[in-house]
Amino acid sequence: MNHASLAGVPHAAAPPHPAIVPVPAFADNYIWLLHDRERRRAAVVDPGDAAPVLAALAAAGLSLAAVLVTHHHADHVGGLPALRAAFPDAVVHGPAASLVEGIDRRWRAGDTVELEGFDARFDVIEIPGHTLDHIAFFARRIGDDDARPVLFCGDTLFAGGCGRVFEGTAAQMTASLGRLAALPDDTLVYCAHEYTTSNLRFARAVEPDSAPLAERERQTAALRAAGTPTVPSTLALERATNPFLRTGAADVRRAAEARLGHVPVDATEVFAAVRQWKDGFR
Ligand SMILES: [Zn+2]
């Protein structure tokens, strides 16, 4: 795979973390599988379906030690009962605000989750908007083989886009995306869906003259043609090309103004106008 890029333009997809692999599920979900150094224990993030996880664990000779849950949607938690039945000792970590059954340890903003045996500590970030219970897990580093931070952000920040605002408000979602945007440039962004191609098509409508976006589209097309995931991306790339993290950019504000019919008063109004446009975009 060629990850080369133009000078100054971030990679379309970052070289993946060596301890994290995707388990594809349903049409376009990624269940992220984190394995420990000896590759005998695993943790998974948002297991919407147990079957592909069980198959991946068996193929790699791994047992399941932990599960991280970002929010309550069925395509993120549907596999929990079968995974708990197969691995009764696995510890399920999830949001304090969630009604999901089968969460053993419930976490709030500012808590730190120690994944025993994984050389990984995750800060919990509350990011309501897509759902009210949504949290993200952020690790400064995982293991010794890769120094880059890792973010598991479920359906809030996507590569080139963001989740729909189903339960929260535009103000909540704007604040939540701002919390994620404040993480380090080289943070690997592991979202839960392969939506990048359609997200970038919309981003192009918002910022038609963006050179970094044109380069990302080109690289994304090449990755997808090769059957390669476009996830993870990096926060630097998202800040450069994702319209939902760019509510202060001139073209994004202009697009919002055209939709609103007036100059947007703040970032929330920009976000709301662009998100509403995306909801109806084909
Ligand atoms: Zn969701």
mmCIF file of C-alpha atoms and ligand atoms in Angstrom:
data_model
loop_
_atom_site.group_PDB
_atom_site.id
_atom_site.type_symbol
_atom_site.label_atom_id
_atom_site.label_comp_id
_atom_site.label_asym_id
_atom_site.label_seq_id
_atom_site.Cartn_x
_atom_site.Cartn_y
_atom_site.Cartn_z
ATOM 1 C CA MET A 1 0.000 0.000 0.000
ATOM 2 C CA ASN A 2 1.323 3.419 -0.882
ATOM 3 C CA HIS A 3 0.736 6.044 1.787
ATOM 4 C CA ALA A 4 2.794 8.722 0.070
ATOM 5 C CA SER A 5 1.206 12.153 -0.038
ATOM 6 C CA LEU A 6 1.868 15.614 -1.388
ATOM 7 C CA ALA A 7 4.086 17.774 0.779
ATOM 8 C CA GLY A 8 2.043 19.385 3.526
ATOM 9 C CA VAL A 9 -1.067 17.341 2.853
ATOM 10 C CA PRO A 10 -1.826 14.734 5.500
ATOM 11 C CA HIS A 11 -2.300 11.095 4.530
ATOM 12 C CA ALA A 12 -5.727 9.972 3.386
ATOM 13 C CA ALA A 13 -5.506 6.991 5.689
ATOM 14 C CA ALA A 14 -2.788 6.717 8.287
ATOM 15 C CA PRO A 15 -0.637 3.590 8.529
ATOM 16 C CA PRO A 16 -2.703 1.529 10.982
ATOM 17 C CA HIS A 17 -1.616 0.851 14.555
ATOM 18 C CA PRO A 18 0.111 -2.559 14.666
ATOM 19 C CA ALA A 19 -2.060 -3.766 17.566
ATOM 20 C CA ILE A 20 -5.429 -2.824 16.039
ATOM 21 C CA VAL A 21 -7.195 -4.620 13.181
ATOM 22 C CA PRO A 22 -10.657 -4.153 11.665
ATOM 23 C CA VAL A 23 -13.352 -6.798 11.884
ATOM 24 C CA PRO A 24 -15.836 -5.824 9.162
ATOM 25 C CA ALA A 25 -19.489 -6.283 10.125
ATOM 26 C CA PHE A 26 -22.835 -5.662 8.425
ATOM 27 C CA ALA A 27 -22.560 -3.510 5.282
ATOM 28 C CA ASP A 28 -20.051 -0.901 6.442
ATOM 29 C CA ASN A 29 -19.281 -1.255 10.174
ATOM 30 C CA TYR A 30 -15.806 -1.760 11.584
ATOM 31 C CA ILE A 31 -15.516 -3.561 14.902
ATOM 32 C CA TRP A 32 -11.976 -2.674 16.029
ATOM 33 C CA LEU A 33 -9.992 -5.527 17.542
ATOM 34 C CA LEU A 34 -7.069 -4.683 19.820
ATOM 35 C CA HIS A 35 -4.678 -7.530 20.566
ATOM 36 C CA ASP A 36 -2.029 -7.694 23.258
ATOM 37 C CA ARG A 37 1.673 -8.171 22.599
ATOM 38 C CA GLU A 38 1.597 -11.936 22.855
ATOM 39 C CA ARG A 39 -1.504 -11.925 20.643
ATOM 40 C CA ARG A 40 -3.402 -14.214 22.910
ATOM 41 C CA ARG A 41 -5.916 -11.770 24.386
ATOM 42 C CA ALA A 42 -8.087 -9.297 22.598
ATOM 43 C CA ALA A 43 -10.414 -6.394 23.239
ATOM 44 C CA VAL A 44 -13.064 -5.276 20.773
ATOM 45 C CA VAL A 45 -14.808 -1.940 20.310
ATOM 46 C CA ASP A 46 -18.545 -1.739 19.570
ATOM 47 C CA PRO A 47 -19.307 -5.371 18.665
ATOM 48 C CA GLY A 48 -22.588 -4.987 16.814
ATOM 49 C CA ASP A 49 -22.393 -8.592 15.682
ATOM 50 C CA ALA A 50 -20.759 -11.497 17.528
ATOM 51 C CA ALA A 51 -20.223 -13.875 14.602
ATOM 52 C CA PRO A 52 -17.435 -11.996 12.801
ATOM 53 C CA VAL A 53 -15.721 -11.262 16.126
ATOM 54 C CA LEU A 54 -15.826 -14.920 17.184
ATOM 55 C CA ALA A 55 -14.468 -15.934 13.782
ATOM 56 C CA ALA A 56 -11.628 -13.385 13.978
ATOM 57 C CA LEU A 57 -10.715 -14.462 17.515
ATOM 58 C CA ALA A 58 -10.704 -18.136 16.555
ATOM 59 C CA ALA A 59 -8.641 -17.518 13.431
ATOM 60 C CA ALA A 60 -6.002 -15.650 15.446
ATOM 61 C CA GLY A 61 -6.112 -17.937 18.496
ATOM 62 C CA LEU A 62 -7.209 -15.103 20.782
ATOM 63 C CA SER A 63 -9.515 -15.034 23.764
ATOM 64 C CA LEU A 64 -11.711 -12.015 24.456
ATOM 65 C CA ALA A 65 -10.681 -10.129 27.605
ATOM 66 C CA ALA A 66 -12.504 -6.831 27.236
ATOM 67 C CA VAL A 67 -15.114 -4.918 25.276
ATOM 68 C CA LEU A 68 -15.408 -1.148 24.869
ATOM 69 C CA VAL A 69 -18.869 0.261 24.065
ATOM 70 C CA THR A 70 -19.241 3.850 22.805
ATOM 71 C CA HIS A 71 -23.051 4.118 22.617
ATOM 72 C CA HIS A 72 -26.265 2.148 22.677
ATOM 73 C CA HIS A 73 -27.124 1.638 18.986
ATOM 74 C CA ALA A 74 -27.779 -1.985 18.030
ATOM 75 C CA ASP A 75 -25.068 -2.082 15.372
ATOM 76 C CA HIS A 76 -22.579 -1.352 18.192
ATOM 77 C CA VAL A 77 -23.878 -3.582 21.005
ATOM 78 C CA GLY A 78 -25.894 -6.349 19.302
ATOM 79 C CA GLY A 79 -23.108 -8.898 19.726
ATOM 80 C CA LEU A 80 -22.708 -8.408 23.489
ATOM 81 C CA PRO A 81 -24.927 -11.300 24.703
ATOM 82 C CA ALA A 82 -23.239 -13.905 22.491
ATOM 83 C CA LEU A 83 -19.749 -12.617 23.281
ATOM 84 C CA ARG A 84 -20.477 -12.660 27.027
ATOM 85 C CA ALA A 85 -21.776 -16.210 26.707
ATOM 86 C CA ALA A 86 -18.639 -17.307 24.850
ATOM 87 C CA PHE A 87 -16.230 -15.378 27.113
ATOM 88 C CA PRO A 88 -17.845 -15.007 30.572
ATOM 89 C CA ASP A 89 -14.688 -13.406 32.006
ATOM 90 C CA ALA A 90 -14.553 -10.597 29.461
ATOM 91 C CA VAL A 91 -15.096 -7.181 31.068
ATOM 92 C CA VAL A 92 -17.480 -4.842 29.236
ATOM 93 C CA HIS A 93 -16.736 -1.123 29.609
ATOM 94 C CA GLY A 94 -19.341 1.428 28.585
ATOM 95 C CA PRO A 95 -20.987 4.779 29.242
ATOM 96 C CA ALA A 96 -22.386 5.587 32.688
ATOM 97 C CA ALA A 97 -25.342 7.248 30.986
ATOM 98 C CA SER A 98 -26.258 4.176 28.937
ATOM 99 C CA LEU A 99 -29.183 1.824 29.459
ATOM 100 C CA VAL A 100 -27.395 -0.962 27.555
ATOM 101 C CA GLU A 101 -27.556 -4.241 29.460
ATOM 102 C CA GLY A 102 -24.395 -6.205 30.030
ATOM 103 C CA ILE A 103 -22.026 -3.325 30.782
ATOM 104 C CA ASP A 104 -19.861 -4.290 33.767
ATOM 105 C CA ARG A 105 -18.047 -1.015 34.315
ATOM 106 C CA ARG A 106 -19.649 2.316 33.573
ATOM 107 C CA TRP A 107 -17.536 5.400 32.953
ATOM 108 C CA ARG A 108 -17.915 9.170 32.884
ATOM 109 C CA ALA A 109 -15.966 12.119 31.498
ATOM 110 C CA GLY A 110 -12.523 12.312 33.059
ATOM 111 C CA ASP A 111 -12.411 8.656 34.120
ATOM 112 C CA THR A 112 -9.485 6.493 33.073
ATOM 113 C CA VAL A 113 -10.093 2.931 31.901
ATOM 114 C CA GLU A 114 -7.204 0.548 32.511
ATOM 115 C CA LEU A 115 -7.328 -2.372 30.115
ATOM 116 C CA GLU A 116 -5.625 -5.041 32.142
ATOM 117 C CA GLY A 117 -2.978 -6.898 30.181
ATOM 118 C CA PHE A 118 -3.024 -4.487 27.254
ATOM 119 C CA ASP A 119 -0.570 -1.784 28.305
ATOM 120 C CA ALA A 120 -3.314 0.705 27.490
ATOM 121 C CA ARG A 121 -5.093 3.389 29.518
ATOM 122 C CA PHE A 122 -8.042 5.168 27.969
ATOM 123 C CA ASP A 123 -9.354 8.587 28.949
ATOM 124 C CA VAL A 124 -13.142 8.720 28.716
ATOM 125 C CA ILE A 125 -14.550 11.711 26.809
ATOM 126 C CA GLU A 126 -18.292 12.363 26.890
ATOM 127 C CA ILE A 127 -19.506 13.317 23.412
ATOM 128 C CA PRO A 128 -23.327 13.545 23.414
ATOM 129 C CA GLY A 129 -25.174 14.478 20.225
ATOM 130 C CA HIS A 130 -25.482 11.389 18.001
ATOM 131 C CA THR A 131 -26.875 9.744 21.141
ATOM 132 C CA LEU A 132 -27.006 11.139 24.661
ATOM 133 C CA ASP A 133 -24.917 8.296 26.106
ATOM 134 C CA HIS A 134 -22.071 8.514 23.559
ATOM 135 C CA ILE A 135 -18.502 8.414 24.884
ATOM 136 C CA ALA A 136 -15.085 8.139 23.222
ATOM 137 C CA PHE A 137 -12.013 6.271 24.433
ATOM 138 C CA PHE A 138 -8.663 8.017 23.992
ATOM 139 C CA ALA A 139 -5.238 6.435 24.681
ATOM 140 C CA ARG A 140 -2.007 8.465 24.686
ATOM 141 C CA ARG A 141 -0.347 5.343 23.337
ATOM 142 C CA ILE A 142 -0.983 1.608 23.222
ATOM 143 C CA GLY A 143 1.980 -0.705 23.799
ATOM 144 C CA ASP A 144 5.583 0.064 22.835
ATOM 145 C CA ASP A 145 5.497 -0.447 19.074
ATOM 146 C CA ASP A 146 3.695 2.751 18.066
ATOM 147 C CA ALA A 147 3.878 6.154 19.763
ATOM 148 C CA ARG A 148 0.734 7.599 18.199
ATOM 149 C CA PRO A 149 -2.364 8.293 20.299
ATOM 150 C CA VAL A 150 -5.506 6.293 19.526
ATOM 151 C CA LEU A 151 -9.133 7.461 19.549
ATOM 152 C CA PHE A 152 -12.177 5.200 19.375
ATOM 153 C CA CYS A 153 -15.021 7.610 18.611
ATOM 154 C CA GLY A 154 -17.907 5.377 17.471
ATOM 155 C CA ASP A 155 -20.449 7.326 15.399
ATOM 156 C CA THR A 156 -19.537 10.888 16.432
ATOM 157 C CA LEU A 157 -16.518 11.832 14.309
ATOM 158 C CA PHE A 158 -16.276 9.969 11.003
ATOM 159 C CA ALA A 159 -13.508 10.085 8.423
ATOM 160 C CA GLY A 160 -14.547 13.169 6.468
ATOM 161 C CA GLY A 161 -17.832 13.603 8.316
ATOM 162 C CA CYS A 162 -19.785 13.126 11.526
ATOM 163 C CA GLY A 163 -22.741 11.145 12.828
ATOM 164 C CA ARG A 164 -26.316 12.325 12.575
ATOM 165 C CA VAL A 165 -27.653 14.178 15.592
ATOM 166 C CA PHE A 166 -30.367 11.746 16.713
ATOM 167 C CA GLU A 167 -30.770 12.447 20.432
ATOM 168 C CA GLY A 168 -28.805 15.536 21.398
ATOM 169 C CA THR A 169 -28.738 19.108 20.143
ATOM 170 C CA ALA A 170 -26.569 20.811 17.558
ATOM 171 C CA ALA A 171 -24.904 22.683 20.423
ATOM 172 C CA GLN A 172 -24.044 19.411 22.170
ATOM 173 C CA MET A 173 -22.671 17.880 18.966
ATOM 174 C CA THR A 174 -20.620 20.997 18.203
ATOM 175 C CA ALA A 175 -19.109 20.879 21.694
ATOM 176 C CA SER A 176 -18.481 17.124 21.420
ATOM 177 C CA LEU A 177 -16.687 17.463 18.076
ATOM 178 C CA GLY A 178 -14.692 20.324 19.590
ATOM 179 C CA ARG A 179 -13.534 18.045 22.409
ATOM 180 C CA LEU A 180 -12.273 15.501 19.871
ATOM 181 C CA ALA A 181 -10.720 18.193 17.653
ATOM 182 C CA ALA A 182 -8.606 19.323 20.617
ATOM 183 C CA LEU A 183 -6.706 16.012 20.710
ATOM 184 C CA PRO A 184 -3.168 15.804 19.249
ATOM 185 C CA ASP A 185 -2.567 16.078 15.480
ATOM 186 C CA ASP A 186 -1.206 12.553 15.119
ATOM 187 C CA THR A 187 -4.131 10.902 16.936
ATOM 188 C CA LEU A 188 -5.357 7.891 14.982
ATOM 189 C CA VAL A 189 -9.106 8.290 14.484
ATOM 190 C CA TYR A 190 -10.842 4.916 14.596
ATOM 191 C CA CYS A 191 -14.499 5.505 13.752
ATOM 192 C CA ALA A 192 -17.054 2.740 13.371
ATOM 193 C CA HIS A 193 -18.108 3.017 9.718
ATOM 194 C CA GLU A 194 -16.607 3.092 6.223
ATOM 195 C CA TYR A 195 -18.497 6.197 5.085
ATOM 196 C CA THR A 196 -15.497 8.154 3.832
ATOM 197 C CA THR A 197 -16.218 8.225 0.089
ATOM 198 C CA SER A 198 -19.725 9.660 0.461
ATOM 199 C CA ASN A 199 -18.598 11.971 3.276
ATOM 200 C CA LEU A 200 -15.919 13.461 1.035
ATOM 201 C CA ARG A 201 -18.398 13.940 -1.803
ATOM 202 C CA PHE A 202 -20.389 16.140 0.553
ATOM 203 C CA ALA A 203 -17.255 17.884 1.865
ATOM 204 C CA ARG A 204 -16.454 18.780 -1.748
ATOM 205 C CA ALA A 205 -19.854 20.465 -2.080
ATOM 206 C CA VAL A 206 -19.092 22.515 1.036
ATOM 207 C CA GLU A 207 -15.486 23.426 0.164
ATOM 208 C CA PRO A 208 -15.207 23.068 -3.632
ATOM 209 C CA ASP A 209 -11.792 24.728 -3.874
ATOM 210 C CA SER A 210 -9.987 22.829 -1.095
ATOM 211 C CA ALA A 211 -6.690 21.339 -2.298
ATOM 212 C CA PRO A 212 -6.201 19.085 0.762
ATOM 213 C CA LEU A 213 -9.714 17.735 0.187
ATOM 214 C CA ALA A 214 -9.008 17.022 -3.499
ATOM 215 C CA GLU A 215 -5.903 15.094 -2.502
ATOM 216 C CA ARG A 216 -7.791 13.166 0.168
ATOM 217 C CA GLU A 217 -10.494 12.240 -2.345
ATOM 218 C CA ARG A 218 -7.863 10.970 -4.771
ATOM 219 C CA GLN A 219 -6.130 8.871 -2.139
ATOM 220 C CA THR A 220 -9.426 7.604 -0.742
ATOM 221 C CA ALA A 221 -10.549 6.443 -4.193
ATOM 222 C CA ALA A 222 -7.274 4.542 -4.614
ATOM 223 C CA LEU A 223 -7.615 2.887 -1.191
ATOM 224 C CA ARG A 224 -11.211 1.811 -1.833
ATOM 225 C CA ALA A 225 -10.360 0.517 -5.309
ATOM 226 C CA ALA A 226 -7.791 -1.712 -3.582
ATOM 227 C CA GLY A 227 -10.342 -2.829 -0.968
ATOM 228 C CA THR A 228 -8.388 -1.084 1.802
ATOM 229 C CA PRO A 229 -10.115 0.635 4.752
ATOM 230 C CA THR A 230 -9.838 4.425 4.814
ATOM 231 C CA VAL A 231 -9.874 4.238 8.621
ATOM 232 C CA PRO A 232 -7.915 5.194 10.670
ATOM 233 C CA SER A 233 -7.419 8.765 9.625
ATOM 234 C CA THR A 234 -5.657 11.351 11.784
ATOM 235 C CA LEU A 235 -6.980 14.408 13.552
ATOM 236 C CA ALA A 236 -4.665 16.583 11.451
ATOM 237 C CA LEU A 237 -6.361 15.257 8.315
ATOM 238 C CA GLU A 238 -9.831 15.709 9.779
ATOM 239 C CA ARG A 239 -9.081 19.286 10.808
ATOM 240 C CA ALA A 240 -7.817 19.964 7.267
ATOM 241 C CA THR A 241 -10.685 18.386 5.319
ATOM 242 C CA ASN A 242 -13.717 17.514 7.484
ATOM 243 C CA PRO A 243 -16.312 20.305 7.174
ATOM 244 C CA PHE A 244 -17.799 19.474 10.586
ATOM 245 C CA LEU A 245 -14.485 20.370 12.252
ATOM 246 C CA ARG A 246 -14.131 23.477 10.086
ATOM 247 C CA THR A 247 -17.031 25.670 11.202
ATOM 248 C CA GLY A 248 -14.618 28.642 11.257
ATOM 249 C CA ALA A 249 -13.406 28.183 7.658
ATOM 250 C CA ALA A 250 -14.563 30.814 5.148
ATOM 251 C CA ASP A 251 -16.147 28.429 2.634
ATOM 252 C CA VAL A 252 -17.913 26.447 5.359
ATOM 253 C CA ARG A 253 -19.339 29.632 6.865
ATOM 254 C CA ARG A 254 -20.396 30.812 3.400
ATOM 255 C CA ALA A 255 -22.170 27.510 2.765
ATOM 256 C CA ALA A 256 -23.984 27.802 6.089
ATOM 257 C CA GLU A 257 -24.956 31.399 5.366
ATOM 258 C CA ALA A 258 -26.401 30.401 1.985
ATOM 259 C CA ARG A 259 -28.536 27.739 3.688
ATOM 260 C CA LEU A 260 -29.620 29.959 6.569
ATOM 261 C CA GLY A 261 -30.254 33.157 4.628
ATOM 262 C CA HIS A 262 -28.281 35.131 7.234
ATOM 263 C CA VAL A 263 -24.784 35.314 8.668
ATOM 264 C CA PRO A 264 -24.445 32.493 11.214
ATOM 265 C CA VAL A 265 -24.069 33.797 14.752
ATOM 266 C CA ASP A 266 -21.773 31.065 16.043
ATOM 267 C CA ALA A 267 -20.154 27.687 15.385
ATOM 268 C CA THR A 268 -23.293 25.850 16.467
ATOM 269 C CA GLU A 269 -25.373 27.589 13.827
ATOM 270 C CA VAL A 270 -22.760 26.815 11.169
ATOM 271 C CA PHE A 271 -22.666 23.197 12.281
ATOM 272 C CA ALA A 272 -26.465 22.877 12.352
ATOM 273 C CA ALA A 273 -26.872 24.321 8.858
ATOM 274 C CA VAL A 274 -24.178 22.097 7.340
ATOM 275 C CA ARG A 275 -25.413 18.993 9.183
ATOM 276 C CA GLN A 276 -28.987 19.635 7.979
ATOM 277 C CA TRP A 277 -27.700 19.990 4.426
ATOM 278 C CA LYS A 278 -25.824 16.700 4.724
ATOM 279 C CA ASP A 279 -28.942 14.933 6.067
ATOM 280 C CA GLY A 280 -30.661 15.556 2.722
ATOM 281 C CA PHE A 281 -27.579 15.313 0.501
ATOM 282 C CA ARG A 282 -27.495 12.637 -2.226
HETATM 283 ZN ZN ZN B 1 -24.877 5.092 16.245
#
